[in-house]
Amino acid sequence: MKGNRGAVCGDGALFLISAWALETLVAHYGDIIKIPCNRGAPKPANLIFTKWKYVRKFSNTPNLCLLIIDDSNITVMATDEYQGRVSIAPDFSLLISSAALGDQRKFTCMRASADDIFEYPVHVQVLKPPSVVEILYCSWCQHSLICEANPAANITWYKNDQVLVADGKEVIIITSVNKHHETGLSSTSSILRYSASKRDVDANFTCRASNLTSAPVSFLITYPPQKVTLHVTPSGPLKEGDNVTLRCSADGNPPPSRYIIHLKVIMVEDSYTLTMVKRSHSGEYHCSPADNSSLLDSQTLEVLYLDISLNPSGRVDRTTGSSLAVLLQTNASGEPTVSWTKNKARLTAEPQFDQLKFSDSGLYECEVAIEGLIRRSSFILDVQGPPVIRSVDENQEIGGKHKNLSCEVEGSPKPSIQWSVNGTKEITHADGRVTQTLTLIPKENLTVTCFVKNHLGQEARSIDVSSGIFKRNATGTSVLIDGADAVGAVVGLILCALTLAVIYWIYWTKSSQGSWRTGENGTTEEKRKLEEEQKAKV
Ligand SMILES: *[C@@H]1O[C@H](CO)[C@@H](O)[C@H](O)[C@H]1NC(C)=O
Ligand SMILES: *[C@@H]1O[C@H](CO)[C@@H](O)[C@H](O)[C@H]1NC(C)=O
Ligand SMILES: *[C@@H]1O[C@H](CO)[C@@H](O)[C@H](O)[C@H]1NC(C)=O
Ligand SMILES: *[C@@H]1O[C@H](CO)[C@@H](O)[C@H](O)[C@H]1NC(C)=O
Ligand SMILES: *[C@@H]1O[C@H](CO)[C@@H](O)[C@H](O)[C@H]1NC(C)=O
Ligand SMILES: *[C@@H]1O[C@H](CO)[C@@H](O)[C@H](O)[C@H]1NC(C)=O
Ligand SMILES: *[C@@H]1O[C@H](CO)[C@@H](O)[C@H](O)[C@H]1NC(C)=O
Ligand SMILES: *[C@@H]1O[C@H](CO)[C@@H](O)[C@H](O)[C@H]1NC(C)=O
Ligand SMILES: *[C@@H]1O[C@H](CO)[C@@H](O)[C@H](O)[C@H]1NC(C)=O
Ligand SMILES: *[C@@H]1O[C@H](CO)[C@@H](O)[C@H](O)[C@H]1NC(C)=O
Ligand SMILES: *[C@@H]1O[C@H](CO)[C@@H](O)[C@H](O)[C@H]1NC(C)=O
């Protein structure tokens, strides 16, 4: 019997064949197709062999054998697309894995018994969801997509979930229903011709048939770069010391892979960071794709700069009465704004000093600004000179016996202050002036002298202090109401006190300076008076 097989497989016409009504079996794409032999009827008792074969109608090859089963021995004959895909079930059903559209054909189960040969053909139909199966590119036509639906169905095209309506120009849809030669079944294929442009680069195209939707595809749209851009970050005004990055980009799909940035004379690629820009970096820059220098973009960088020079600066020592010229020079990329402060308090104008006073001492700061670029400079002015007594005053609590004598002094370096009498002292500072207050209870009328000095000079001033008790009358004038007896007691005591004061004065003066400085710091009248009084007593 085995010798017979080849002939049987090649052409069944040798035998008497009982024809059966064509049976159709529907399978799903990708699934395993299970084709029962004779609708699954039990095998006849005198079965010699079972054979599965299939037909290729429009080819010259005869019917092709897939498998032969005899004596429980299975021989796989398939050599073509069915190699490795066919197997047999225990009931002799043919199993074909990974159902494909090409499997839509007639498979025949042939049973040979001692008496007869029966054939049971089965028509296989494979259902496949619609899908975009091919993307065509051609140099002469517009981009096309082909969608196939099996079984035949109405196909609708979508671009980003929007129905595409054929307009015969930009959107052309050609639908055709194809009948399978072998199966007589039909499928629909739809060709979408779409004039894709730049705006469609990321668009998703899908096709739908009945309730099935294909996976999205995009057109591969290529177009040459048409616009190149030189990006400058940060984009605002640049100041000296800033870091600025230049980056080139262009449209086009694909975009240029390389760019050239022209930095004045140097050429760099793609992106470049200028660190700590200087005014010399100001100018025009341009960039272009490395392979097309006729496309370019340019940007003008303007680096703001600001140089200032302040004269004087640092610490400045001057003597009272002298002058000081202040010169602030600026060199900037525009007109800067200048503001001045003295000891952090705003000044309305640039300081200028014709005749320096102690009160001119202080920290002078200028701030020069131009569009966010700020420069500062400062100087500390110390006006020095012999001390000057601004006032010597007497103050008495109304109705009290205490007298407060105050000596207000200006001077730099800070002068020391001495009184010609002992008492309780207290020092206060205000506006660069030093005030020393002496509190005492005078037993008699006194002339009290305030002595001030620093290494540049000295001064003294006296005040007459009565021992009486004062009261203010209605107009605010002090009126002596008591103490005439105490004062009038001994005139000699006053002279004695005066003498003591003068001796102390001379001693103190000698101990510090050696001699009087006159003229520039101005000898006070008090001093002269004291000297005269001293002579008179001698
Ligand atoms: C099955 O076939 C093979 C090869 O044709 C053969 O060697 C083997 O003996 C057969 N087995 C049976 C049980 O017939
Ligand atoms: C397609 O749609 C038309 C009408 O729009 C309808 O006549 C036809 O039967 C549909 N075909 C299928 C396969 O659904
Ligand atoms: C296109 O589809 C991809 C993935 O399927 C998705 O990431 C993308 O957002 C879609 N684009 C649009 C424009 O819908
Ligand atoms: C499509 O419709 C059929 C019957 O109408 C249903 O069985 C199937 O699940 C649907 N498929 C999807 C993807 O909705
Ligand atoms: C450079 O770009 C311009 C403008 O897109 C284009 O006209 C030109 O053909 C391009 N040249 C090259 C060499 O690609
Ligand atoms: C500029 O870059 C330099 C070096 O990378 C860095 O030291 C400096 O802090 C940067 N300046 C600014 C203003 O970011
Ligand atoms: C100001 O700065 C520029 C640029 O550095 C320089 O050329 C010019 O000589 C400067 N002018 C003055 C007055 O310093
Ligand atoms: C005098 O000085 C004392 C102590 O400093 C103070 O308490 C008193 O108020 C002062 N009197 C006058 C009138 O200034
Ligand atoms: C001040 O008091 C001291 C001691 O307390 C004394 O030596 C000095 O002579 C007194 N001076 C005057 C001017 O009375
Ligand atoms: C207050 O005293 C002054 C000076 O002694 C005097 O001129 C004035 O008239 C007095 N005023 C009154 C209201 O007593
Ligand atoms: C003391 O001074 C008061 C007022 O200044 C005066 O009235 C009195 O006569 C003086 N006494 C003596 C003893 O000079």
XYZ file of C-alpha atoms and ligand atoms in Angstrom:
692
model
C 0.000 0.000 0.000
C 2.813 2.366 0.840
C 4.013 2.366 -2.714
C 0.676 3.789 -3.734
C 0.844 6.919 -1.720
C 2.689 9.167 -4.121
C 0.217 8.499 -6.886
C -2.743 9.094 -4.610
C -1.384 12.358 -3.437
C -0.449 13.645 -6.823
C -3.755 13.137 -8.477
C -6.892 11.844 -6.893
C -8.527 11.311 -10.274
C -7.190 7.805 -10.487
C -9.755 6.706 -8.000
C -13.440 6.910 -7.849
C -14.209 9.856 -5.757
C -17.372 10.603 -3.909
C -17.983 14.325 -3.931
C -19.444 16.062 -0.899
C -21.156 19.319 -0.524
C -18.620 22.039 0.175
C -18.382 22.767 3.832
C -17.130 26.157 5.077
C -15.149 26.642 8.238
C -14.502 30.094 9.674
C -11.316 30.727 11.618
C -9.832 33.840 13.145
C -6.614 35.335 12.023
C -3.688 34.122 14.123
C -5.642 31.326 15.768
C -5.211 27.554 15.275
C -7.450 26.291 12.497
C -8.964 22.943 13.369
C -10.463 21.144 10.353
C -12.339 17.929 11.228
C -12.348 15.087 8.742
C -15.828 14.130 7.589
C -17.356 16.519 10.184
C -15.665 14.500 12.907
C -17.397 11.216 12.088
C -15.619 8.154 13.511
C -13.180 6.515 11.167
C -14.432 3.476 9.211
C -13.338 0.068 10.461
C -11.397 -0.934 7.422
C -9.459 2.343 7.050
C -6.128 1.963 5.348
C -4.933 5.517 5.510
C -6.065 9.057 5.972
C -4.514 11.839 4.036
C -4.819 15.628 4.242
C -4.143 17.576 1.116
C -4.898 20.980 -0.329
C -5.284 22.552 -3.700
C -3.565 25.391 -5.386
C -6.004 26.172 -8.061
C -4.080 28.484 -10.288
C -0.708 26.888 -10.073
C 0.663 24.038 -12.075
C 1.455 22.045 -8.990
C -0.943 19.202 -8.324
C -2.728 18.758 -5.062
C -0.233 18.873 -2.280
C -0.021 16.425 0.536
C 0.180 17.736 4.076
C 0.159 14.519 6.067
C -0.522 10.856 5.718
C -1.679 8.709 8.594
C -1.589 4.960 8.493
C -1.140 2.304 11.129
C -1.039 5.045 13.711
C 2.033 6.372 11.960
C 1.938 10.038 10.972
C 4.104 11.287 8.154
C 4.268 15.004 7.570
C 4.726 15.756 3.904
C 4.415 19.567 3.943
C 7.446 21.359 2.593
C 6.053 24.800 1.808
C 4.414 27.455 4.026
C 2.762 24.642 6.015
C 6.035 23.120 7.074
C 6.051 23.256 10.848
C 2.511 24.584 11.008
C 0.508 21.416 10.554
C -0.234 18.625 12.990
C -2.996 16.153 13.631
C -5.545 15.866 16.426
C -6.455 12.439 17.953
C -9.652 12.408 15.869
C -7.581 13.008 12.710
C -8.621 16.666 12.478
C -6.051 18.800 10.706
C -4.535 21.506 12.908
C -2.962 24.559 11.266
C -1.339 27.070 13.585
C -1.197 30.852 13.089
C -4.137 31.203 10.739
C -3.282 33.564 7.900
C -5.257 35.003 5.036
C -3.381 32.675 2.705
C -5.001 29.776 4.490
C -8.308 30.649 2.860
C -8.469 27.709 0.589
C -9.882 24.239 0.253
C -8.424 21.490 2.437
C -9.442 17.960 1.694
C -9.458 14.975 3.978
C -9.130 11.767 1.992
C -9.968 8.416 3.504
C -9.015 5.200 1.805
C -10.574 1.951 2.895
C -10.336 -1.377 1.245
C -13.485 -0.653 -0.773
C -13.414 2.976 -1.591
C -11.828 6.365 -1.324
C -13.765 9.277 0.098
C -12.873 12.907 -0.029
C -14.226 15.504 2.384
C -13.290 19.014 1.247
C -13.609 21.948 3.665
C -13.433 25.543 2.745
C -11.506 27.650 5.243
C -12.239 31.319 5.684
C -10.017 33.467 7.871
C -11.393 36.565 9.510
C -8.948 39.301 10.050
C -9.541 42.698 11.638
C -8.833 45.564 9.290
C -5.346 46.895 9.538
C -3.053 49.169 7.696
C -0.940 46.648 5.993
C 1.404 48.647 3.901
C 2.828 52.099 3.525
C 3.929 52.891 0.039
C 6.542 55.405 -0.897
C 7.209 56.393 -4.371
C 9.061 59.295 -5.849
C 6.335 60.260 -8.303
C 3.129 59.724 -6.342
C 1.766 61.055 -3.149
C 2.126 59.075 0.001
C -0.294 56.204 0.209
C -1.582 53.858 2.850
C -3.399 50.659 2.148
C -5.973 49.237 4.507
C -7.342 45.796 4.119
C -10.520 44.457 5.716
C -11.358 40.827 5.701
C -14.162 39.982 5.288
C -15.267 42.813 3.067
C -16.394 45.862 4.984
C -16.805 49.560 4.532
C -13.455 51.163 5.360
C -13.245 54.627 6.829
C -10.011 56.564 7.164
C -9.186 58.759 10.123
C -6.504 61.297 10.777
C -6.129 61.843 14.531
C -9.657 60.510 15.072
C -11.122 62.857 12.463
C -12.785 61.253 9.492
C -10.911 61.901 6.273
C -13.249 62.788 3.465
C -12.040 62.254 -0.069
C -11.837 65.496 -2.009
C -10.198 64.095 -5.101
C -7.175 66.339 -4.670
C -5.448 66.200 -1.314
C -7.345 63.179 -0.063
C -7.975 60.419 -2.535
C -9.522 57.160 -1.400
C -9.710 54.229 -3.760
C -11.650 51.260 -2.494
C -11.772 47.896 -4.140
C -13.406 44.639 -3.192
C -11.271 41.680 -4.060
C -12.684 38.282 -4.496
C -10.421 35.419 -3.633
C -9.999 33.246 -6.638
C -9.849 30.124 -4.582
C -12.435 30.796 -1.956
C -14.851 33.101 -3.621
C -14.755 35.176 -0.446
C -14.152 38.879 -0.650
C -12.103 41.400 1.230
C -11.937 45.141 0.899
C -8.817 47.120 0.364
C -8.729 50.860 0.519
C -5.892 53.009 -0.695
C -5.531 56.420 0.874
C -3.511 58.902 -1.132
C -2.831 61.858 1.010
C -0.687 64.858 0.252
C 1.116 64.941 3.570
C 2.944 68.076 4.538
C 4.972 69.374 7.446
C 1.912 69.712 9.651
C 1.270 65.973 9.375
C 4.585 64.945 10.881
C 3.038 63.621 14.073
C -0.434 62.868 12.759
C -1.782 59.380 13.350
C -3.706 57.688 10.574
C -6.041 54.799 11.240
C -8.639 52.924 9.253
C -11.829 51.459 10.616
C -14.108 48.784 9.308
C -17.247 47.807 11.192
C -16.172 48.205 14.799
C -12.503 47.387 14.312
C -9.772 49.984 14.220
C -6.299 49.502 12.872
C -3.168 50.405 14.753
C -2.155 54.029 14.095
C 0.574 54.788 11.593
C 2.261 58.038 10.698
C 3.549 59.196 7.408
C 7.240 59.501 7.291
C 7.343 63.048 6.085
C 10.650 64.466 5.062
C 11.234 68.031 4.056
C 14.323 70.144 3.918
C 14.994 72.761 6.551
C 13.573 76.130 5.595
C 14.149 78.158 8.711
C 17.078 78.189 11.043
C 17.029 79.921 14.423
C 19.866 81.073 16.617
C 18.694 80.973 20.217
C 20.384 83.180 22.761
C 19.825 82.402 26.445
C 19.266 84.373 28.527
C 17.303 86.539 26.159
C 17.334 89.743 28.200
C 20.020 92.406 28.175
C 23.448 90.965 28.778
C 25.771 92.329 31.374
C 29.479 91.863 31.562
C 30.145 88.711 33.590
C 26.988 86.921 32.477
C 27.131 83.526 30.812
C 25.316 83.344 27.519
C 24.522 80.249 25.483
C 24.084 80.273 21.729
C 22.208 77.356 20.241
C 21.214 76.738 16.679
C 18.154 74.855 15.515
C 16.200 74.429 12.319
C 12.984 72.870 11.127
C 13.024 70.124 8.528
C 12.395 66.431 8.945
C 14.827 65.152 9.745
C 16.339 68.394 11.083
C 19.979 69.070 10.268
C 22.263 66.942 12.377
C 24.971 69.576 12.681
C 25.096 73.333 12.779
C 27.827 75.867 12.600
C 27.778 78.958 14.756
C 29.982 81.799 13.648
C 31.430 83.579 16.640
C 33.078 86.456 14.917
C 36.129 84.653 13.543
C 35.767 81.304 15.268
C 33.304 78.651 14.161
C 31.817 76.227 16.652
C 29.227 73.505 16.421
C 25.596 73.271 17.491
C 25.714 75.103 20.790
C 28.205 77.294 22.529
C 28.384 79.004 25.893
C 30.270 82.221 26.301
C 31.264 82.423 29.950
C 31.753 85.750 31.636
C 30.935 87.823 28.582
C 32.840 91.018 28.035
C 31.990 94.142 26.107
C 34.211 92.856 23.335
C 31.698 90.045 22.800
C 29.139 92.536 21.560
C 28.382 92.078 17.910
C 26.554 89.955 15.385
C 26.527 86.187 15.498
C 25.045 83.819 13.013
C 24.455 80.139 12.530
C 23.441 77.771 9.783
C 23.082 74.049 9.183
C 26.496 72.553 8.561
C 25.432 71.391 5.119
C 23.660 74.512 3.941
C 25.307 77.824 4.650
C 22.762 79.704 2.584
C 20.215 79.198 5.370
C 21.145 81.361 8.287
C 19.912 83.279 11.260
C 21.743 86.008 13.050
C 21.462 87.661 16.424
C 23.101 90.772 17.728
C 24.498 90.543 21.201
C 24.880 93.729 23.123
C 26.874 93.383 26.289
C 26.225 96.209 28.714
C 29.286 97.440 30.512
C 30.001 99.941 33.217
C 33.333 101.066 34.559
C 33.551 103.625 37.306
C 36.441 105.376 38.913
C 36.014 107.420 42.067
C 38.596 109.819 43.322
C 39.178 109.944 46.256
C 38.511 106.459 47.519
C 39.274 104.539 50.636
C 40.082 106.604 53.692
C 40.631 110.359 53.351
C 41.954 112.545 56.168
C 41.587 116.292 55.792
C 41.850 119.254 58.108
C 39.001 121.611 58.784
C 38.790 124.509 56.394
C 40.538 122.740 53.561
C 38.745 121.713 50.385
C 38.151 118.341 48.788
C 37.256 117.704 45.170
C 35.278 114.551 44.428
C 35.539 113.140 40.915
C 33.423 110.238 39.709
C 34.186 109.052 36.183
C 32.019 106.506 34.393
C 32.469 104.648 31.161
C 29.331 102.767 30.249
C 27.366 101.421 27.318
C 24.668 103.984 28.014
C 23.797 106.871 30.259
C 24.061 105.590 33.825
C 22.148 106.823 36.864
C 24.228 107.949 39.825
C 23.128 108.179 43.431
C 25.042 109.200 46.519
C 24.624 108.442 50.192
C 26.344 109.762 53.269
C 26.280 107.366 56.203
C 23.557 105.434 54.308
C 21.342 108.521 54.037
C 20.587 109.705 50.520
C 22.237 112.884 49.261
C 20.596 115.018 46.626
C 23.811 115.848 44.813
C 27.371 114.708 44.376
C 29.308 115.858 47.423
C 31.753 118.739 46.979
C 33.678 120.389 49.796
C 35.027 123.947 49.629
C 35.609 124.349 53.317
C 35.602 121.128 55.258
C 33.745 121.052 58.527
C 33.837 118.377 61.168
C 30.273 117.534 60.220
C 31.429 116.582 56.726
C 33.079 113.470 58.137
C 31.397 110.233 57.182
C 31.082 107.327 54.774
C 30.249 108.517 51.264
C 28.984 105.878 48.842
C 28.028 106.217 45.229
C 25.992 103.738 43.232
C 26.107 103.839 39.457
C 23.614 101.727 37.535
C 22.720 100.944 33.981
C 19.935 98.441 33.254
C 20.643 96.172 36.190
C 24.396 96.519 36.024
C 25.463 98.173 39.266
C 28.838 99.437 40.410
C 29.555 100.937 43.806
C 32.438 102.876 45.238
C 33.007 104.780 48.430
C 35.338 106.820 50.544
C 35.493 107.573 54.217
C 36.136 111.203 54.963
C 37.623 112.112 58.306
C 37.858 115.864 58.868
C 40.409 116.553 61.586
C 41.202 119.725 63.376
C 41.739 121.360 66.759
C 38.689 121.145 68.976
C 36.174 123.933 68.920
C 33.961 124.673 71.876
C 30.515 125.296 70.480
C 28.942 126.300 73.750
C 29.370 126.313 77.484
C 26.025 126.512 79.218
C 24.596 126.464 82.615
C 21.425 124.683 83.515
C 19.720 124.594 86.813
C 16.793 122.699 88.047
C 14.182 125.165 89.080
C 14.156 125.338 92.829
C 17.132 123.008 93.140
C 20.685 123.573 94.190
C 22.314 121.368 91.533
C 23.810 123.092 88.579
C 24.571 121.351 85.348
C 27.340 122.905 83.302
C 27.631 121.637 79.774
C 30.540 122.008 77.395
C 29.742 121.143 73.781
C 32.778 120.409 71.663
C 33.521 119.487 68.083
C 36.830 118.059 67.009
C 38.692 115.172 65.471
C 40.541 113.189 66.718
C 38.095 113.143 69.584
C 39.131 115.804 72.069
C 39.456 115.276 75.777
C 37.440 117.605 78.021
C 38.453 118.848 81.436
C 36.736 121.175 83.872
C 38.432 123.520 86.276
C 36.318 122.195 89.139
C 35.416 118.742 90.365
C 31.963 117.345 89.931
C 29.939 114.514 88.459
C 30.630 114.156 84.734
C 28.580 112.728 81.979
C 29.371 112.528 78.272
C 26.904 112.455 75.435
C 27.497 112.312 71.659
C 25.272 113.726 68.992
C 25.881 114.763 65.373
C 29.649 114.448 65.744
C 29.637 116.690 68.770
C 30.658 115.704 72.260
C 28.931 117.272 75.224
C 30.249 116.857 78.697
C 27.968 117.801 81.555
C 29.289 118.623 84.957
C 26.903 118.552 87.861
C 27.860 120.426 90.983
C 26.489 122.425 93.910
C 28.423 125.700 93.992
C 29.062 127.050 97.479
C 29.887 130.462 96.063
C 29.911 132.382 92.814
C 32.435 130.651 90.546
C 34.037 131.031 87.175
C 34.257 127.530 85.757
C 36.399 126.803 82.723
C 35.987 124.002 80.204
C 39.290 122.898 78.636
C 39.314 120.842 75.473
C 42.224 119.506 73.454
C 43.476 116.977 70.993
C 46.894 116.692 69.370
C 45.978 119.403 66.859
C 45.077 122.055 69.346
C 43.106 123.132 72.345
C 40.593 125.623 73.556
C 39.095 126.843 76.817
C 36.002 128.751 77.718
C 34.719 129.922 81.087
C 31.344 130.527 82.528
C 30.304 132.376 85.661
C 28.273 130.277 88.007
C 26.432 131.840 90.895
C 25.596 129.941 93.998
C 22.034 131.195 94.201
C 18.772 129.378 93.675
C 16.817 130.461 90.611
C 13.200 130.405 89.801
C 11.577 131.047 86.520
C 9.058 133.878 86.445
C 6.082 133.953 84.123
C 8.068 134.942 80.994
C 10.501 132.078 81.537
C 13.406 134.251 82.651
C 15.483 132.932 85.550
C 15.221 135.065 88.606
C 17.524 134.749 91.606
C 15.493 134.262 94.716
C 18.058 133.084 97.224
C 21.799 132.799 97.926
C 22.919 136.472 98.147
C 24.240 135.880 101.653
C 26.175 132.802 100.698
C 27.680 134.554 97.705
C 28.410 137.863 99.304
C 30.303 136.268 102.215
C 33.872 136.236 101.044
C 35.066 137.873 97.875
C 38.556 136.558 98.605
C 37.267 133.017 98.208
C 36.289 133.727 94.638
C 39.692 135.161 93.913
C 41.203 132.111 95.518
C 39.125 129.824 93.372
C 40.039 131.805 90.264
C 43.699 131.524 91.131
C 43.355 127.775 91.563
C 41.615 127.514 88.215
C 44.347 129.416 86.457
C 47.089 127.340 88.041
C 45.299 124.193 86.986
C 44.860 125.580 83.493
C 48.536 126.332 83.123
C 49.510 122.949 84.527
C 47.144 121.097 82.207
C 48.200 123.076 79.179
C 51.897 122.544 79.826
C 51.413 118.868 80.411
C 49.886 118.467 76.971
C 51.178 120.896 74.408
C 53.795 123.013 75.984
C 52.537 126.244 74.531
C 49.442 127.889 73.203
C 48.484 127.430 69.707
C 47.079 130.655 68.503
C 45.816 132.052 65.265
C 44.519 129.074 63.296
C 42.373 127.690 66.057
C 41.522 131.096 67.518
C 42.393 131.935 71.115
C 39.290 132.534 73.056
C 38.600 135.678 74.911
C 38.203 133.681 78.060
C 41.779 132.611 77.864
C 42.990 136.170 77.514
C 40.802 137.229 80.366
C 42.220 134.522 82.589
C 45.772 135.548 81.763
C 45.039 139.167 82.505
C 43.395 138.280 85.755
C 46.395 136.185 86.685
C 48.760 139.141 85.979
C 46.527 141.511 87.958
C 46.638 139.240 91.001
C 50.417 138.835 90.803
C 6.153 4.562 10.590
O 6.884 5.011 9.451
C 8.287 4.968 9.570
C 8.925 5.587 8.348
O 8.127 5.545 7.282
C 8.724 3.524 9.787
O 10.110 3.515 9.997
C 7.992 2.981 10.992
O 8.290 1.620 11.129
C 6.485 3.085 10.866
N 5.821 2.663 12.061
C 4.773 1.906 12.064
C 4.164 1.534 13.353
O 4.299 1.514 11.003
C -21.171 49.842 3.002
O -22.006 50.942 3.132
C -23.036 50.998 2.150
C -23.842 52.240 2.331
O -23.097 53.217 2.962
C -23.901 49.761 2.278
O -24.857 49.780 1.259
C -23.042 48.521 2.156
O -23.823 47.404 2.392
C -21.931 48.551 3.158
N -21.097 47.405 2.943
C -20.683 46.623 3.945
C -19.779 45.499 3.557
O -20.960 46.853 5.103
C -0.110 59.177 17.718
O 0.014 57.911 18.322
C 1.063 57.816 19.262
C 1.154 56.389 19.761
O 0.136 55.637 19.314
C 0.761 58.762 20.397
O 1.806 58.731 21.333
C 0.622 60.180 19.829
O 0.282 61.051 20.863
C -0.423 60.208 18.759
N -0.415 61.548 18.156
C -1.521 62.269 18.034
C -1.360 63.593 17.369
O -2.612 61.871 18.417
C -17.220 44.017 17.188
O -18.582 43.608 17.151
C -18.752 42.207 17.366
C -20.234 41.885 17.197
O -20.950 42.999 16.843
C -18.247 41.839 18.753
O -18.381 40.461 18.964
C -16.803 42.251 18.872
O -16.349 42.014 20.192
C -16.636 43.714 18.555
N -15.244 44.027 18.576
C -14.765 45.109 19.148
C -13.310 45.305 19.065
O -15.520 45.932 19.677
C 19.643 75.393 1.388
O 18.380 75.837 1.836
C 17.667 76.631 0.910
C 16.405 77.110 1.539
O 15.693 76.024 2.118
C 17.388 75.799 -0.327
O 16.719 76.603 -1.243
C 18.698 75.297 -0.871
O 18.448 74.435 -1.939
C 19.471 74.547 0.180
N 20.781 74.199 -0.339
C 21.294 73.003 -0.156
C 22.667 72.805 -0.702
O 20.698 72.101 0.408
C 29.382 81.439 34.431
O 30.082 80.245 34.261
C 31.213 80.113 35.124
C 31.946 78.863 34.739
O 31.071 77.838 34.404
C 30.741 80.084 36.564
O 31.841 79.994 37.424
C 29.963 81.352 36.850
O 29.427 81.314 38.141
C 28.851 81.542 35.851
N 28.259 82.863 36.052
C 26.948 83.046 36.166
C 26.491 84.464 36.346
O 26.146 82.125 36.121
C 35.568 103.245 27.756
O 35.591 101.869 27.476
C 35.845 101.571 26.112
C 35.719 100.093 25.957
O 36.535 99.406 26.848
C 37.220 102.067 25.730
O 37.433 101.815 24.368
C 37.275 103.544 25.986
O 38.571 104.007 25.749
C 36.905 103.847 27.419
N 36.817 105.262 27.566
C 37.330 105.872 28.623
C 37.147 107.331 28.673
O 37.926 105.249 29.494
C 21.501 117.797 85.530
O 22.222 116.540 85.417
C 21.618 115.499 86.148
C 22.526 114.301 86.088
O 23.011 114.155 84.816
C 20.238 115.217 85.584
O 19.611 114.204 86.311
C 19.405 116.499 85.637
O 18.162 116.302 85.013
C 20.093 117.645 84.956
N 19.326 118.898 85.148
C 19.127 119.798 84.199
C 18.281 120.974 84.551
O 19.593 119.616 83.076
C 39.476 117.503 92.469
O 39.544 116.393 93.354
C 40.794 115.792 93.455
C 40.689 114.607 94.414
O 39.416 114.101 94.444
C 41.799 116.811 93.952
O 43.059 116.229 93.991
C 41.817 117.978 93.014
O 42.672 118.990 93.510
C 40.446 118.581 92.868
N 40.517 119.615 91.868
C 39.911 120.771 91.984
C 40.087 121.700 90.854
O 39.256 121.062 93.004
C 10.855 138.246 84.629
O 12.222 138.641 84.877
C 12.773 139.516 83.914
C 14.267 139.780 84.308
O 14.390 139.982 85.645
C 11.967 140.812 83.890
O 12.477 141.700 82.913
C 10.509 140.503 83.611
O 9.736 141.689 83.730
C 9.973 139.483 84.621
N 8.623 139.122 84.282
C 7.687 139.001 85.194
C 6.318 138.649 84.709
O 7.907 139.184 86.374
C 26.825 136.288 92.868
O 26.100 136.343 91.617
C 24.811 136.892 91.707
C 24.132 136.831 90.399
O 24.964 136.639 89.363
C 24.903 138.343 92.200
O 23.620 138.848 92.337
C 25.653 138.364 93.488
O 25.875 139.680 93.857
C 26.987 137.689 93.395
N 27.650 137.642 94.688
C 28.868 138.086 94.868
C 29.386 137.965 96.257
O 29.540 138.576 93.963
